[in-house]
Amino acid sequence: FQSFVDSGSRYFAASWGGIQWEKQVRKSAQIHRGGGMSVLVTGAAGFVGSHVSLALKKRGDGVVGIDNFNSYYDPSLKKARKSMLAEHGVFVVAGDINDGKLLAKLFDVVAFTHVMHLAAQAGVRYAMENPHSYVHSNIAGLVTLLEICKSANPQPAVVWASSSSVYGLNEKSPFSESDRTDQPASLYAATKKAGEEITHTYNHIYGLSITGLRFFTVYGPWGRPDMAYFSFTRNILQGKPITVYRGKNRVDLARDFTYIDDVVKGCLGSLDTSGKSTGSGGKKSGPAPYRIFNLGNTSPVTVPALVSILERHLKVKAKKNVVEMPGNGDVPFTHANISMARREFGYKPTTDLQTGLKKFVKWYLSYYGYNHGKAVN
Ligand SMILES: NC(=O)c1ccc[n+]([C@@H]2O[C@H](COP(=O)([O-])OP(=O)(O)OC[C@H]3O[C@@H](n4cnc5c(N)ncnc54)[C@H](O)[C@@H]3O)[C@@H](O)[C@H]2O)c1
Ligand SMILES: O=C(O)[C@H]1O[C@H](OP(=O)(O)OP(=O)(O)OC[C@H]2O[C@@H](n3ccc(=O)[nH]c3=O)[C@H](O)[C@@H]2O)[C@H](O)[C@@H](O)[C@H]1O
């Protein structure tokens, strides 16, 4: 088969469906421990998706990935993550979650017990440049995926990535799951909030088990080049200036930066406790779990403090341009209350920003080298 899909800014073709392809999918989905799960991971060539896929595979679960390798950031990094996963026996299918035929084919080949849905158009500020890519992946793609999940027999349990950005202009701190989320500050946040409502309807009508995870600014090795900690590192090493946003009245912006290994533990914990969907073939036979959890670090750090830590690890002074936060969708601070996730599956982040950034810098230098020159997009 050949499907042509609009992956944000450009069209690409993905081939799938041959005997060899099916063999690869089946092998990748094989469970290597008793009671394990077979998980379809969307966005598997992405930052969080690659880490979660690897962690699942390492503990004996079956994992098949899907990713459209779009060019929102350097696709060669996504391909490198795919190769790294292939070395560990995880196959990442090239395709778009809007391609219902491809998803249906995957469910024909494998009776997935779980879907870890991480494919999305991420990034808060890019929504002003390319709003439709958010609708394409975070709304239309989500619905296509849920349609396939609800029709599957048996239905998988779905765990998916929402975002701390849903708290928007909420001023109560720390952010609790019961706080209001009806004042998004960006289209990105609005599409994640819409995702929370959309998944609720599939839980209600079709009995899909749904868990939404509100990640708080995740960072670490194999990270995203568009995020501040990554682009600051690149610019500092290249001697280029960085732009540090500041809030109104010269107040520093702050984020509850969360290390990737902690987030991965939260993803696995929520998959393990997600319970079962209660429907099959599009029919519900009873109530199914609908859950939402914050996965943060519970200790916000200001952006200037992030820069100071990077300067120390890189042993280079940054050239800083401090400017007032433009009206670009950013919120002044984030801070997670994680007591619900702690209670439900023992979520307990253990990595502070200093330690986590040290690991990131080590990875960055080994991946791009000291002569990183023009290696990154
Ligand atoms: N990293 C963070 O700080 C953070 C914070 C909150 C929420 N999230 C959410 O977590 C998830 C993972 O984020 P990430 O940081 O790994 O981002 P990422 O961009 O590295 O990963 C997303 C992956 O999904 C793929 N993708 C996008 N649209 C697709 C589509 N239509 N079909 C198939 N594949 C598609 C991309 O190619 C990419 O590899 C996303 O849903 C994101 O919104 C991330
Ligand atoms: O938790 C989330 O839900 C989100 O987390 C992440 O968003 P953010 O918290 O905005 O991360 P990031 O871009 O690293 O900016 C960090 C800080 O640096 C400031 N920032 C940024 C860029 C810059 O050039 N200068 C600057 O000061 C900026 O103002 C901010 O204060 C994910 O990208 C996103 O996908 C989303 O899911």
Tab-separated table of C-alpha atoms and ligand atoms in Angstrom:
chain	number	residue	atom	x	y	z
A	1	PHE	CA	0.000	0.000	0.000
A	2	GLN	CA	1.033	3.528	-0.421
A	3	SER	CA	-0.569	6.412	1.434
A	4	PHE	CA	-0.034	10.085	0.836
A	5	VAL	CA	-0.589	12.248	3.833
A	6	ASP	CA	-0.222	15.894	4.677
A	7	SER	CA	2.320	15.909	7.485
A	8	GLY	CA	1.991	19.544	8.427
A	9	SER	CA	3.944	21.451	5.832
A	10	ARG	CA	4.696	18.878	3.122
A	11	TYR	CA	3.442	15.693	1.536
A	12	PHE	CA	5.278	12.446	1.808
A	13	ALA	CA	4.671	8.879	0.807
A	14	ALA	CA	4.930	5.915	3.129
A	15	SER	CA	4.918	2.323	1.986
A	16	TRP	CA	3.394	-0.322	4.186
A	17	GLY	CA	1.453	-3.547	4.110
A	18	GLY	CA	3.887	-6.033	2.468
A	19	ILE	CA	4.765	-9.425	3.972
A	20	GLN	CA	8.139	-8.161	5.150
A	21	TRP	CA	6.481	-5.126	6.753
A	22	GLU	CA	3.954	-7.344	8.584
A	23	LYS	CA	6.756	-9.588	9.831
A	24	GLN	CA	8.602	-6.582	11.267
A	25	VAL	CA	5.438	-5.319	12.972
A	26	ARG	CA	4.653	-8.742	14.494
A	27	LYS	CA	8.203	-9.255	15.730
A	28	SER	CA	8.329	-5.819	17.314
A	29	ALA	CA	4.984	-6.446	19.074
A	30	GLN	CA	6.132	-9.723	20.658
A	31	ILE	CA	5.840	-9.797	24.440
A	32	HIS	CA	8.907	-11.143	26.249
A	33	ARG	CA	7.581	-11.472	29.762
A	34	GLY	CA	4.487	-13.065	31.269
A	35	GLY	CA	1.581	-10.656	31.679
A	36	GLY	CA	3.248	-8.049	29.496
A	37	MET	CA	1.394	-5.712	27.171
A	38	SER	CA	1.565	-4.972	23.456
A	39	VAL	CA	1.685	-1.238	23.010
A	40	LEU	CA	1.237	0.960	19.944
A	41	VAL	CA	3.323	4.076	20.607
A	42	THR	CA	2.427	7.049	18.403
A	43	GLY	CA	5.137	9.692	17.987
A	44	ALA	CA	7.713	6.967	18.727
A	45	ALA	CA	10.490	8.776	16.842
A	46	GLY	CA	9.866	11.829	19.000
A	47	PHE	CA	11.606	12.805	22.218
A	48	VAL	CA	9.231	11.307	24.818
A	49	GLY	CA	8.023	8.536	22.483
A	50	SER	CA	11.499	7.134	21.875
A	51	HIS	CA	12.278	7.030	25.612
A	52	VAL	CA	8.940	5.398	26.507
A	53	SER	CA	9.265	2.837	23.678
A	54	LEU	CA	12.735	1.856	24.840
A	55	ALA	CA	11.688	1.545	28.486
A	56	LEU	CA	8.707	-0.667	27.568
A	57	LYS	CA	10.835	-2.892	25.337
A	58	LYS	CA	13.559	-3.213	27.961
A	59	ARG	CA	11.117	-4.560	30.531
A	60	GLY	CA	9.706	-7.124	28.089
A	61	ASP	CA	6.608	-5.496	26.604
A	62	GLY	CA	5.839	-5.623	22.899
A	63	VAL	CA	6.129	-2.221	21.204
A	64	VAL	CA	5.307	-0.948	17.723
A	65	GLY	CA	5.892	2.712	16.924
A	66	ILE	CA	4.363	5.035	14.362
A	67	ASP	CA	5.672	8.466	13.394
A	68	ASN	CA	5.350	10.722	10.348
A	69	PHE	CA	8.897	12.115	10.691
A	70	ASN	CA	7.699	15.621	9.898
A	71	SER	CA	10.137	18.500	9.616
A	72	TYR	CA	8.910	20.663	12.521
A	73	TYR	CA	12.467	20.097	13.779
A	74	ASP	CA	15.456	18.338	12.214
A	75	PRO	CA	14.079	14.964	10.969
A	76	SER	CA	17.577	13.446	11.093
A	77	LEU	CA	17.296	13.444	14.887
A	78	LYS	CA	13.994	11.522	14.565
A	79	LYS	CA	15.665	9.050	12.190
A	80	ALA	CA	18.540	8.608	14.646
A	81	ARG	CA	16.039	7.842	17.415
A	82	LYS	CA	14.353	5.310	15.087
A	83	SER	CA	17.722	3.599	14.447
A	84	MET	CA	18.474	3.534	18.156
A	85	LEU	CA	15.071	1.873	18.757
A	86	ALA	CA	15.651	-0.611	15.908
A	87	GLU	CA	18.849	-1.738	17.650
A	88	HIS	CA	16.663	-2.664	20.621
A	89	GLY	CA	14.046	-4.461	18.535
A	90	VAL	CA	11.445	-1.695	18.236
A	91	PHE	CA	10.084	-1.072	14.728
A	92	VAL	CA	8.775	2.421	13.972
A	93	VAL	CA	6.313	2.497	11.079
A	94	ALA	CA	6.519	5.623	8.892
A	95	GLY	CA	3.009	7.007	8.687
A	96	ASP	CA	0.540	9.596	9.862
A	97	ILE	CA	-2.087	9.064	12.569
A	98	ASN	CA	-4.598	10.637	10.169
A	99	ASP	CA	-4.173	7.578	7.968
A	100	GLY	CA	-7.057	5.439	9.239
A	101	LYS	CA	-6.303	2.616	6.777
A	102	LEU	CA	-2.775	2.258	8.075
A	103	LEU	CA	-3.960	2.284	11.701
A	104	ALA	CA	-6.644	-0.319	10.928
A	105	LYS	CA	-4.019	-2.487	9.247
A	106	LEU	CA	-1.786	-2.262	12.321
A	107	PHE	CA	-4.689	-3.383	14.526
A	108	ASP	CA	-5.355	-6.263	12.068
A	109	VAL	CA	-1.801	-7.461	12.466
A	110	VAL	CA	-1.533	-6.939	16.249
A	111	ALA	CA	-4.218	-7.035	18.982
A	112	PHE	CA	-2.741	-4.071	20.863
A	113	THR	CA	-3.654	-4.076	24.556
A	114	HIS	CA	-2.551	-0.442	25.006
A	115	VAL	CA	-1.998	2.701	22.964
A	116	MET	CA	0.513	5.261	24.219
A	117	HIS	CA	-0.429	8.302	22.174
A	118	LEU	CA	2.381	10.847	22.024
A	119	ALA	CA	2.221	12.017	18.391
A	120	ALA	CA	1.304	15.693	18.272
A	121	GLN	CA	2.284	19.072	16.980
A	122	ALA	CA	4.175	20.264	20.051
A	123	GLY	CA	5.544	23.737	20.849
A	124	VAL	CA	3.617	26.661	22.243
A	125	ARG	CA	4.893	29.567	20.152
A	126	TYR	CA	4.923	27.822	16.722
A	127	ALA	CA	1.108	27.781	16.841
A	128	MET	CA	1.121	31.397	15.675
A	129	GLU	CA	3.170	30.427	12.602
A	130	ASN	CA	1.400	27.222	11.580
A	131	PRO	CA	-1.971	26.902	13.334
A	132	HIS	CA	-3.294	24.220	10.991
A	133	SER	CA	-0.560	21.738	11.883
A	134	TYR	CA	-2.065	21.697	15.421
A	135	VAL	CA	-5.533	20.986	14.096
A	136	HIS	CA	-4.130	18.287	11.788
A	137	SER	CA	-2.253	16.292	14.432
A	138	ASN	CA	-3.817	17.212	17.780
A	139	ILE	CA	-7.485	17.231	16.740
A	140	ALA	CA	-8.035	15.381	13.441
A	141	GLY	CA	-5.285	12.819	14.115
A	142	LEU	CA	-6.559	12.188	17.640
A	143	VAL	CA	-10.088	11.516	16.375
A	144	THR	CA	-8.833	9.147	13.658
A	145	LEU	CA	-6.852	7.207	16.258
A	146	LEU	CA	-9.779	7.036	18.719
A	147	GLU	CA	-12.132	5.853	15.947
A	148	ILE	CA	-9.807	2.917	15.295
A	149	CYS	CA	-9.391	2.193	19.032
A	150	LYS	CA	-13.118	2.196	19.731
A	151	SER	CA	-13.783	-0.207	16.832
A	152	ALA	CA	-10.989	-2.603	17.768
A	153	ASN	CA	-11.861	-5.951	19.282
A	154	PRO	CA	-10.652	-6.016	22.009
A	155	GLN	CA	-10.367	-2.279	22.551
A	156	PRO	CA	-6.975	-1.086	23.865
A	157	ALA	CA	-6.571	1.147	26.918
A	158	VAL	CA	-5.426	4.596	25.770
A	159	VAL	CA	-2.856	6.754	27.593
A	160	TRP	CA	-2.073	10.052	25.893
A	161	ALA	CA	-0.103	13.270	26.367
A	162	SER	CA	-2.032	16.365	27.294
A	163	SER	CA	-0.005	19.329	28.562
A	164	SER	CA	0.587	21.658	31.504
A	165	SER	CA	-0.345	24.430	29.077
A	166	VAL	CA	-4.059	23.610	29.610
A	167	TYR	CA	-3.830	25.560	32.904
A	168	GLY	CA	-3.346	28.666	30.741
A	169	LEU	CA	-4.030	31.857	32.664
A	170	ASN	CA	-4.823	29.968	35.890
A	171	GLU	CA	-3.105	31.842	38.734
A	172	LYS	CA	-3.620	29.328	41.539
A	173	SER	CA	-0.378	27.528	42.356
A	174	PRO	CA	0.568	24.703	42.394
A	175	PHE	CA	-1.677	23.515	39.561
A	176	SER	CA	-4.060	20.709	40.562
A	177	GLU	CA	-6.023	18.554	38.169
A	178	SER	CA	-9.277	20.039	39.508
A	179	ASP	CA	-8.206	23.636	38.726
A	180	ARG	CA	-9.896	25.501	35.891
A	181	THR	CA	-8.561	24.851	32.386
A	182	ASP	CA	-10.901	27.032	30.352
A	183	GLN	CA	-8.521	29.931	29.705
A	184	PRO	CA	-5.885	28.626	27.260
A	185	ALA	CA	-3.184	31.131	26.298
A	186	SER	CA	-2.203	29.439	23.020
A	187	LEU	CA	-3.782	27.425	20.216
A	188	TYR	CA	-1.504	24.541	21.251
A	189	ALA	CA	-3.054	24.596	24.728
A	190	ALA	CA	-6.539	24.864	23.232
A	191	THR	CA	-5.973	21.738	21.103
A	192	LYS	CA	-4.723	19.810	24.157
A	193	LYS	CA	-7.743	20.926	26.165
A	194	ALA	CA	-9.949	19.897	23.237
A	195	GLY	CA	-8.202	16.515	23.345
A	196	GLU	CA	-9.233	16.103	26.970
A	197	GLU	CA	-12.870	16.741	26.027
A	198	ILE	CA	-12.730	14.571	22.890
A	199	THR	CA	-11.231	11.603	24.771
A	200	HIS	CA	-13.969	11.987	27.392
A	201	THR	CA	-16.668	11.410	24.772
A	202	TYR	CA	-14.959	8.209	23.577
A	203	ASN	CA	-14.790	7.028	27.175
A	204	HIS	CA	-18.446	7.874	27.742
A	205	ILE	CA	-19.933	6.511	24.518
A	206	TYR	CA	-17.644	3.605	23.643
A	207	GLY	CA	-16.159	2.521	26.994
A	208	LEU	CA	-12.534	3.311	26.090
A	209	SER	CA	-10.187	3.445	29.075
A	210	ILE	CA	-8.578	6.886	28.864
A	211	THR	CA	-5.679	8.417	30.797
A	212	GLY	CA	-4.501	11.952	29.960
A	213	LEU	CA	-1.065	13.006	31.217
A	214	ARG	CA	-0.325	16.699	31.656
A	215	PHE	CA	3.454	16.812	31.138
A	216	PHE	CA	5.345	19.833	32.492
A	217	THR	CA	8.218	21.084	30.232
A	218	VAL	CA	10.070	17.801	29.785
A	219	TYR	CA	13.834	17.881	29.069
A	220	GLY	CA	16.746	15.474	28.724
A	221	PRO	CA	18.989	13.487	26.337
A	222	TRP	CA	17.596	12.987	22.797
A	223	GLY	CA	15.459	16.084	23.487
A	224	ARG	CA	13.676	18.562	21.246
A	225	PRO	CA	15.812	21.169	19.427
A	226	ASP	CA	12.957	23.697	19.505
A	227	MET	CA	12.860	23.830	23.317
A	228	ALA	CA	14.692	26.514	25.303
A	229	TYR	CA	17.213	24.296	27.156
A	230	PHE	CA	18.267	22.722	23.815
A	231	SER	CA	18.407	25.849	21.643
A	232	PHE	CA	20.166	27.773	24.446
A	233	THR	CA	22.840	25.049	24.626
A	234	ARG	CA	23.351	25.163	20.866
A	235	ASN	CA	23.608	28.968	20.776
A	236	ILE	CA	25.842	29.230	23.839
A	237	LEU	CA	28.305	26.725	22.334
A	238	GLN	CA	28.221	28.531	18.988
A	239	GLY	CA	28.826	31.921	20.645
A	240	LYS	CA	25.443	33.191	19.444
A	241	PRO	CA	23.109	35.284	21.611
A	242	ILE	CA	20.068	33.775	23.312
A	243	THR	CA	16.774	35.562	23.903
A	244	VAL	CA	15.481	35.301	27.457
A	245	TYR	CA	11.851	36.295	27.878
A	246	ARG	CA	10.797	38.169	30.992
A	247	GLY	CA	7.286	38.696	32.340
A	248	LYS	CA	5.473	41.942	33.157
A	249	ASN	CA	7.111	44.143	35.846
A	250	ARG	CA	10.474	42.484	35.131
A	251	VAL	CA	9.364	39.216	36.740
A	252	ASP	CA	11.321	36.148	35.594
A	253	LEU	CA	9.403	33.349	33.848
A	254	ALA	CA	9.550	29.968	35.567
A	255	ARG	CA	8.868	26.360	34.563
A	256	ASP	CA	8.420	23.140	36.496
A	257	PHE	CA	11.116	21.477	34.316
A	258	THR	CA	10.702	17.683	34.497
A	259	TYR	CA	13.410	15.180	33.634
A	260	ILE	CA	12.602	12.607	30.955
A	261	ASP	CA	13.332	9.520	33.112
A	262	ASP	CA	10.801	10.723	35.689
A	263	VAL	CA	8.193	11.281	32.966
A	264	VAL	CA	8.884	7.808	31.526
A	265	LYS	CA	8.242	6.259	34.947
A	266	GLY	CA	4.955	8.171	35.079
A	267	CYS	CA	3.978	6.914	31.604
A	268	LEU	CA	4.708	3.289	32.521
A	269	GLY	CA	2.911	3.668	35.859
A	270	SER	CA	-0.183	5.017	34.148
A	271	LEU	CA	-0.141	2.263	31.491
A	272	ASP	CA	0.165	-0.367	34.234
A	273	THR	CA	-2.810	1.023	36.165
A	274	SER	CA	-4.999	2.039	33.210
A	275	GLY	CA	-7.466	-0.835	33.670
A	276	LYS	CA	-9.428	-2.208	30.768
A	277	SER	CA	-11.666	-0.683	28.144
A	278	THR	CA	-15.162	-2.117	28.460
A	279	GLY	CA	-16.300	-2.124	24.862
A	280	SER	CA	-15.528	-4.041	21.710
A	281	GLY	CA	-16.234	-3.403	18.057
A	282	GLY	CA	-17.638	0.058	18.829
A	283	LYS	CA	-20.081	-1.028	21.582
A	284	LYS	CA	-19.708	-0.188	25.260
A	285	SER	CA	-20.691	-2.730	27.889
A	286	GLY	CA	-20.012	-0.734	31.063
A	287	PRO	CA	-18.188	2.255	32.538
A	288	ALA	CA	-14.440	2.502	31.874
A	289	PRO	CA	-11.750	4.549	33.668
A	290	TYR	CA	-11.281	8.205	32.651
A	291	ARG	CA	-8.274	9.753	34.397
A	292	ILE	CA	-6.114	12.879	34.145
A	293	PHE	CA	-2.786	13.326	35.950
A	294	ASN	CA	-0.143	16.025	36.260
A	295	LEU	CA	3.371	14.724	35.613
A	296	GLY	CA	5.635	17.527	36.810
A	297	ASN	CA	8.611	17.989	39.092
A	298	THR	CA	6.984	20.174	41.788
A	299	SER	CA	9.865	22.638	41.917
A	300	PRO	CA	9.756	25.477	39.384
A	301	VAL	CA	13.012	27.110	38.269
A	302	THR	CA	13.307	30.498	36.551
A	303	VAL	CA	14.578	30.758	32.984
A	304	PRO	CA	17.652	32.863	34.043
A	305	ALA	CA	18.488	30.115	36.596
A	306	LEU	CA	18.220	27.522	33.796
A	307	VAL	CA	20.711	29.612	31.778
A	308	SER	CA	23.137	29.817	34.749
A	309	ILE	CA	23.102	26.027	35.168
A	310	LEU	CA	23.813	25.572	31.451
A	311	GLU	CA	26.675	28.105	31.620
A	312	ARG	CA	28.220	26.115	34.471
A	313	HIS	CA	27.902	22.756	32.704
A	314	LEU	CA	29.114	24.120	29.359
A	315	LYS	CA	31.832	26.313	30.936
A	316	VAL	CA	30.823	29.117	28.542
A	317	LYS	CA	29.145	32.430	29.381
A	318	ALA	CA	25.893	33.090	27.488
A	319	LYS	CA	25.276	36.278	25.503
A	320	LYS	CA	21.810	37.180	26.768
A	321	ASN	CA	19.190	39.436	25.246
A	322	VAL	CA	16.500	39.892	27.862
A	323	VAL	CA	13.215	41.022	26.329
A	324	GLU	CA	9.696	41.397	27.599
A	325	MET	CA	7.635	38.283	26.800
A	326	PRO	CA	5.913	38.959	23.497
A	327	GLY	CA	2.224	37.996	23.330
A	328	ASN	CA	3.099	34.598	21.874
A	329	GLY	CA	1.130	32.114	23.952
A	330	ASP	CA	3.640	31.703	26.786
A	331	VAL	CA	2.410	31.623	30.371
A	332	PRO	CA	4.435	33.227	33.209
A	333	PHE	CA	4.979	30.096	35.307
A	334	THR	CA	4.023	26.446	35.767
A	335	HIS	CA	4.041	24.391	38.963
A	336	ALA	CA	2.579	20.896	39.310
A	337	ASN	CA	0.779	19.346	42.214
A	338	ILE	CA	1.511	15.636	41.658
A	339	SER	CA	-0.305	14.092	44.615
A	340	MET	CA	-2.864	12.318	42.398
A	341	ALA	CA	-0.214	10.526	40.322
A	342	ARG	CA	1.707	9.700	43.495
A	343	ARG	CA	-1.381	8.140	45.027
A	344	GLU	CA	-2.452	6.221	41.911
A	345	PHE	CA	0.871	4.772	40.753
A	346	GLY	CA	3.613	5.993	43.091
A	347	TYR	CA	4.890	8.750	40.761
A	348	LYS	CA	7.839	10.426	42.479
A	349	PRO	CA	10.255	12.550	40.411
A	350	THR	CA	13.836	12.280	41.664
A	351	THR	CA	15.931	14.404	39.269
A	352	ASP	CA	16.589	18.094	39.928
A	353	LEU	CA	17.321	20.488	37.067
A	354	GLN	CA	21.042	20.718	37.863
A	355	THR	CA	21.465	16.915	37.641
A	356	GLY	CA	19.160	16.471	34.647
A	357	LEU	CA	20.863	19.204	32.610
A	358	LYS	CA	24.257	17.656	33.323
A	359	LYS	CA	23.011	14.448	31.693
A	360	PHE	CA	21.537	16.424	28.787
A	361	VAL	CA	24.803	18.321	28.158
A	362	LYS	CA	26.778	15.058	28.264
A	363	TRP	CA	24.455	13.560	25.648
A	364	TYR	CA	24.503	16.763	23.524
A	365	LEU	CA	28.286	16.820	23.369
A	366	SER	CA	28.535	13.128	22.551
A	367	TYR	CA	25.838	13.383	19.848
A	368	TYR	CA	26.869	16.612	18.122
A	369	GLY	CA	30.507	16.737	19.266
A	370	TYR	CA	32.369	19.803	20.438
A	371	ASN	CA	32.582	20.923	16.815
A	372	HIS	CA	28.805	20.977	16.598
A	373	GLY	CA	29.155	23.937	14.170
A	374	LYS	CA	26.130	23.706	11.915
A	375	ALA	CA	25.041	20.226	12.940
A	376	VAL	CA	21.662	21.237	14.359
A	377	ASN	CA	18.834	22.810	12.345
B	1	LIG	N1	8.262	17.756	25.745
B	1	LIG	C1	7.464	18.493	26.515
B	1	LIG	O1	7.921	19.352	27.270
B	1	LIG	C2	5.983	18.273	26.510
B	1	LIG	C3	5.223	18.915	27.473
B	1	LIG	C4	3.846	18.709	27.480
B	1	LIG	C5	3.255	17.878	26.568
B	1	LIG	N2	4.006	17.271	25.615
B	1	LIG	C6	3.353	16.365	24.675
B	1	LIG	O2	4.012	15.112	24.726
B	1	LIG	C7	3.984	14.487	23.462
B	1	LIG	C8	5.395	14.140	23.019
B	1	LIG	O3	6.133	15.351	22.909
B	1	LIG	P1	7.663	15.402	22.511
B	1	LIG	O4	8.305	16.445	23.325
B	1	LIG	O5	8.210	14.040	22.476
B	1	LIG	O6	7.529	15.982	21.037
B	1	LIG	P2	8.169	15.469	19.657
B	1	LIG	O7	7.795	16.480	18.635
B	1	LIG	O8	9.599	15.150	19.849
B	1	LIG	O9	7.378	14.110	19.397
B	1	LIG	C9	6.165	14.036	18.699
B	1	LIG	C10	6.365	13.075	17.526
B	1	LIG	O10	5.111	12.912	16.879
B	1	LIG	C11	5.322	12.902	15.479
B	1	LIG	N3	4.070	13.355	14.861
B	1	LIG	C12	3.541	14.613	14.893
B	1	LIG	N4	2.383	14.638	14.219
B	1	LIG	C13	2.172	13.375	13.762
B	1	LIG	C14	1.152	12.775	12.985
B	1	LIG	N5	0.121	13.493	12.530
B	1	LIG	N6	1.249	11.451	12.680
B	1	LIG	C15	2.314	10.724	13.129
B	1	LIG	N7	3.307	11.244	13.850
B	1	LIG	C16	3.239	12.552	14.165
B	1	LIG	C17	6.479	13.839	15.241
B	1	LIG	O11	7.183	13.540	14.048
B	1	LIG	C18	7.346	13.608	16.484
B	1	LIG	O12	8.364	12.657	16.231
B	1	LIG	C19	3.253	15.457	22.548
B	1	LIG	O13	1.888	15.097	22.531
B	1	LIG	C20	3.418	16.791	23.236
B	1	LIG	O14	2.399	17.700	22.895
B	1	LIG	C21	5.364	17.440	25.569
B	2	LIG	O1	4.659	21.872	29.577
B	2	LIG	C1	4.076	22.031	28.499
B	2	LIG	O2	2.906	21.765	28.361
B	2	LIG	C2	4.830	22.658	27.367
B	2	LIG	O3	6.215	22.440	27.629
B	2	LIG	C3	7.055	22.991	26.668
B	2	LIG	O4	6.750	24.385	26.476
B	2	LIG	P1	7.548	25.534	27.236
B	2	LIG	O5	7.367	25.441	28.708
B	2	LIG	O6	7.184	26.801	26.557
B	2	LIG	O7	9.056	25.091	26.936
B	2	LIG	P2	10.244	25.881	26.224
B	2	LIG	O8	9.869	26.203	24.834
B	2	LIG	O9	11.458	25.087	26.444
B	2	LIG	O10	10.334	27.234	27.064
B	2	LIG	C4	10.722	27.218	28.442
B	2	LIG	C5	10.790	28.634	28.959
B	2	LIG	O11	11.816	29.344	28.258
B	2	LIG	C6	11.286	30.557	27.733
B	2	LIG	N1	11.974	30.830	26.459
B	2	LIG	C7	11.796	30.021	25.403
B	2	LIG	C8	12.455	30.240	24.223
B	2	LIG	C9	13.314	31.368	24.125
B	2	LIG	O12	13.941	31.622	23.102
B	2	LIG	N2	13.466	32.156	25.224
B	2	LIG	C10	12.823	31.929	26.402
B	2	LIG	O13	12.988	32.672	27.372
B	2	LIG	C11	9.819	30.330	27.573
B	2	LIG	O14	9.133	31.565	27.628
B	2	LIG	C12	9.510	29.436	28.756
B	2	LIG	O15	9.295	30.237	29.883
B	2	LIG	C13	6.864	22.233	25.360
B	2	LIG	O16	7.690	22.811	24.368
B	2	LIG	C14	5.464	22.309	24.881
B	2	LIG	O17	5.324	21.341	23.847
B	2	LIG	C15	4.427	22.166	25.955
B	2	LIG	O18	3.878	20.919	25.937
